[in-house]
GROMACS .gro file of C-alpha atoms in nm:
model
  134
    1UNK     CA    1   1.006  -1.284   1.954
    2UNK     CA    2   0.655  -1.444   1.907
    3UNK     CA    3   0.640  -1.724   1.638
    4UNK     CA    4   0.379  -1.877   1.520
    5UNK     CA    5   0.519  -2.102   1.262
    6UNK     CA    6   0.181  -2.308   1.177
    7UNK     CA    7  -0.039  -2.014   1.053
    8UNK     CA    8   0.335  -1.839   0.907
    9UNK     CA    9   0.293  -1.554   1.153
   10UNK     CA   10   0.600  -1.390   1.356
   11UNK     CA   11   0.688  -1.056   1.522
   12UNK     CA   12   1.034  -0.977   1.572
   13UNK     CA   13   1.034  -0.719   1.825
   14UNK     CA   14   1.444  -0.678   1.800
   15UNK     CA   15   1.367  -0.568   1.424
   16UNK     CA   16   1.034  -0.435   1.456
   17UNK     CA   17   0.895  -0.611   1.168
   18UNK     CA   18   0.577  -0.821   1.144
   19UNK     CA   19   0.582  -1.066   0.918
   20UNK     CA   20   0.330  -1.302   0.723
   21UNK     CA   21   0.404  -1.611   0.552
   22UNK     CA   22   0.200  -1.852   0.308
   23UNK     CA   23   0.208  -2.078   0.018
   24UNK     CA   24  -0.048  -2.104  -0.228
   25UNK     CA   25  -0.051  -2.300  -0.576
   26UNK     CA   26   0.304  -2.365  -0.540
   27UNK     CA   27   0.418  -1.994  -0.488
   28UNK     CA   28   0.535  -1.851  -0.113
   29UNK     CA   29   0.391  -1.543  -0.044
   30UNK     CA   30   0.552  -1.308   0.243
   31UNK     CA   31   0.384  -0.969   0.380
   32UNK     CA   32   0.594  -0.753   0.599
   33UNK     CA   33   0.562  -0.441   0.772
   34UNK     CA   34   0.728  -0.170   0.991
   35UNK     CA   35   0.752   0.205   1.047
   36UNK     CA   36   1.015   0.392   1.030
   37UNK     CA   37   1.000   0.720   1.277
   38UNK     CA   38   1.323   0.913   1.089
   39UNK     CA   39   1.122   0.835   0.742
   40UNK     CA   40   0.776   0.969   0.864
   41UNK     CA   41   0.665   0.648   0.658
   42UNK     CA   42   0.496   0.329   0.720
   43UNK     CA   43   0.614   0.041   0.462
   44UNK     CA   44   0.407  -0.307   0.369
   45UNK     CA   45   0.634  -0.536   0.161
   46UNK     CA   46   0.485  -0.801  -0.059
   47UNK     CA   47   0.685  -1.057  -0.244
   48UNK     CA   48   0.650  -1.393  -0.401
   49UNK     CA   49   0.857  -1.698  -0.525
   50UNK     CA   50   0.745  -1.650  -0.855
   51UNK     CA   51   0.765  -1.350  -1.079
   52UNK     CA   52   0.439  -1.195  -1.207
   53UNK     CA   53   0.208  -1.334  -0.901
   54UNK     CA   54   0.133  -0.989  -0.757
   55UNK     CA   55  -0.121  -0.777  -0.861
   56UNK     CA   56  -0.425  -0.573  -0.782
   57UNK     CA   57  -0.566  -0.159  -0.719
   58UNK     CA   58  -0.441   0.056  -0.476
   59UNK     CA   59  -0.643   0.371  -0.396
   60UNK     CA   60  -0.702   0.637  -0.154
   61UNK     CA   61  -1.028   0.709  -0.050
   62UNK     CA   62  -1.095   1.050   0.161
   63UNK     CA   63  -1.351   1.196   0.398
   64UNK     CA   64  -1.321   1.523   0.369
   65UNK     CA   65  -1.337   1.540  -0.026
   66UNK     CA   66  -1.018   1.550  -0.094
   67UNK     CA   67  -0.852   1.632  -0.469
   68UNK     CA   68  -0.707   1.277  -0.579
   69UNK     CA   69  -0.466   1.245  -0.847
   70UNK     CA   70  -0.243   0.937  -0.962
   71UNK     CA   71   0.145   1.038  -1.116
   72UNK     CA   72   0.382   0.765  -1.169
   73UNK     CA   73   0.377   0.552  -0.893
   74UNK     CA   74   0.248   0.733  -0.635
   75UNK     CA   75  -0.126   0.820  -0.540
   76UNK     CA   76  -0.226   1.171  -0.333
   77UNK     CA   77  -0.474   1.325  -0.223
   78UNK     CA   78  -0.471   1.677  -0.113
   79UNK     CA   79  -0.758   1.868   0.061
   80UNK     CA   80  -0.895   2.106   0.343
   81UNK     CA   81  -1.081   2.028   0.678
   82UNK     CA   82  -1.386   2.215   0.648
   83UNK     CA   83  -1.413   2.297   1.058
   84UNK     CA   84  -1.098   2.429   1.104
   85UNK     CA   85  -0.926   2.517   0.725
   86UNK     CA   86  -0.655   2.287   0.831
   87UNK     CA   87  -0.468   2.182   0.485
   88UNK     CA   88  -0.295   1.854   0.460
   89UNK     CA   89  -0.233   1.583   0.193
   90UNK     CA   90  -0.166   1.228   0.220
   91UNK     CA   91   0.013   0.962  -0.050
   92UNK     CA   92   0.042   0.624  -0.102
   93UNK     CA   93   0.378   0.535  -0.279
   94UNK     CA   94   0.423   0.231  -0.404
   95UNK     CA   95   0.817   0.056  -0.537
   96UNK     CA   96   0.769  -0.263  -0.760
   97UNK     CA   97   0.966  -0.501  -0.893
   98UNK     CA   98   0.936  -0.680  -1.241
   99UNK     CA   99   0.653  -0.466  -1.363
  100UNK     CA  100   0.507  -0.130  -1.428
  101UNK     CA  101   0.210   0.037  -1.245
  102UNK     CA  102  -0.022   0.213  -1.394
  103UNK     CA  103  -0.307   0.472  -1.309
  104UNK     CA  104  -0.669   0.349  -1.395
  105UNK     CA  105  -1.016   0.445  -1.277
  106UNK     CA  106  -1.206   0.237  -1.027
  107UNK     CA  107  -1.600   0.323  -1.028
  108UNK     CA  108  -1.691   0.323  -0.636
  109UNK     CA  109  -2.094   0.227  -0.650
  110UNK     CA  110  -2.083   0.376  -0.286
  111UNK     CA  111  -1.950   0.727  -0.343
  112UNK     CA  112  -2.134   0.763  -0.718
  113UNK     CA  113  -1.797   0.832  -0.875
  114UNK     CA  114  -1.482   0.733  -1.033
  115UNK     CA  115  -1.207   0.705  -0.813
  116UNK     CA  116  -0.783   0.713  -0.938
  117UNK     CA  117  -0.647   0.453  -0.835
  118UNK     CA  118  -0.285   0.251  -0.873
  119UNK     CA  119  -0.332  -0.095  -1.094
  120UNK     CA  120   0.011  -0.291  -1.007
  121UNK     CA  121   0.010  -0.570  -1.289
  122UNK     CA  122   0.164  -0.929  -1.234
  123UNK     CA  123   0.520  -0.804  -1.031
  124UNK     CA  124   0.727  -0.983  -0.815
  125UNK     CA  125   0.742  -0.745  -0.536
  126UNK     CA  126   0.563  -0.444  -0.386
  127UNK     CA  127   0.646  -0.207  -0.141
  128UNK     CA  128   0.356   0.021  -0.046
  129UNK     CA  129   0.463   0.345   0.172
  130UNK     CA  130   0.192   0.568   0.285
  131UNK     CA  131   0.209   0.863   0.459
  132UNK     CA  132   0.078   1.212   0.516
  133UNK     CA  133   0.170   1.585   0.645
  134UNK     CA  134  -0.075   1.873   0.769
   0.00000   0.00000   0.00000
């Protein structure tokens, strides 16, 4: 196990987790993440001390022009590789605690267009799961 305590880093190879500590304003933050091979899913965990101090946009941006569509909680996109007409579709699910997500637009400046993307308001915790199939 490696342990950094001073910057709140540690990786727990037993549990295969990495994990990131912090405080800030009084609240203690904590980012994990690990994979799960069974679940074909990669999860990043965010919680805080306090309820409400999580927040922010989620999206899923594509090269290949994929279809993008926001239900629920979950983002996917959904598209074709133009070289070889392989079909696949990735999503981003997220699972929050003390709040509801909602979809909303996000204007990329970039790309010239509106993008769908997951607004998580104030929560306490967020667990954010993507994954894809082809």
């Amino acid at each position: 196990m490696l342990n950094r305590p001073q910057n709140g880093l540690k990786l727990d190879l037993n549990e295969a987790v990495h994990r990131v500590s912090f405080k800030s304003n009084g609240v203690n933050y904590l980012r994990e993440c690990f994979a799960s091979y069974p679940d074909k899913v990669i999860v990043l965990r965010l919680t805080a001390s306090k309820k409400g101090m999580i927040s922010g946009k989620i999206r899923l941006a594509d090269a290949h022009q994929a279809a993008i569509s926001v239900s629920g909680n979950k983002i996917t996109a959904k598209g074709k590789i133009t070289e070889n007409q392989m079909e696949y579709e990735s999503q981003i699910q997220v699972l929050n605690k003390g709040g509801k997500a909602t979809k909303a637009a996000m204007e990329d400046i970039a790309l010239k267009t509106n993008l769908q993307n997951l607004k998580i308001p104030g929560v306490e915790s967020a667990s954010v799961m993507p994954s894809g199939v082809n």
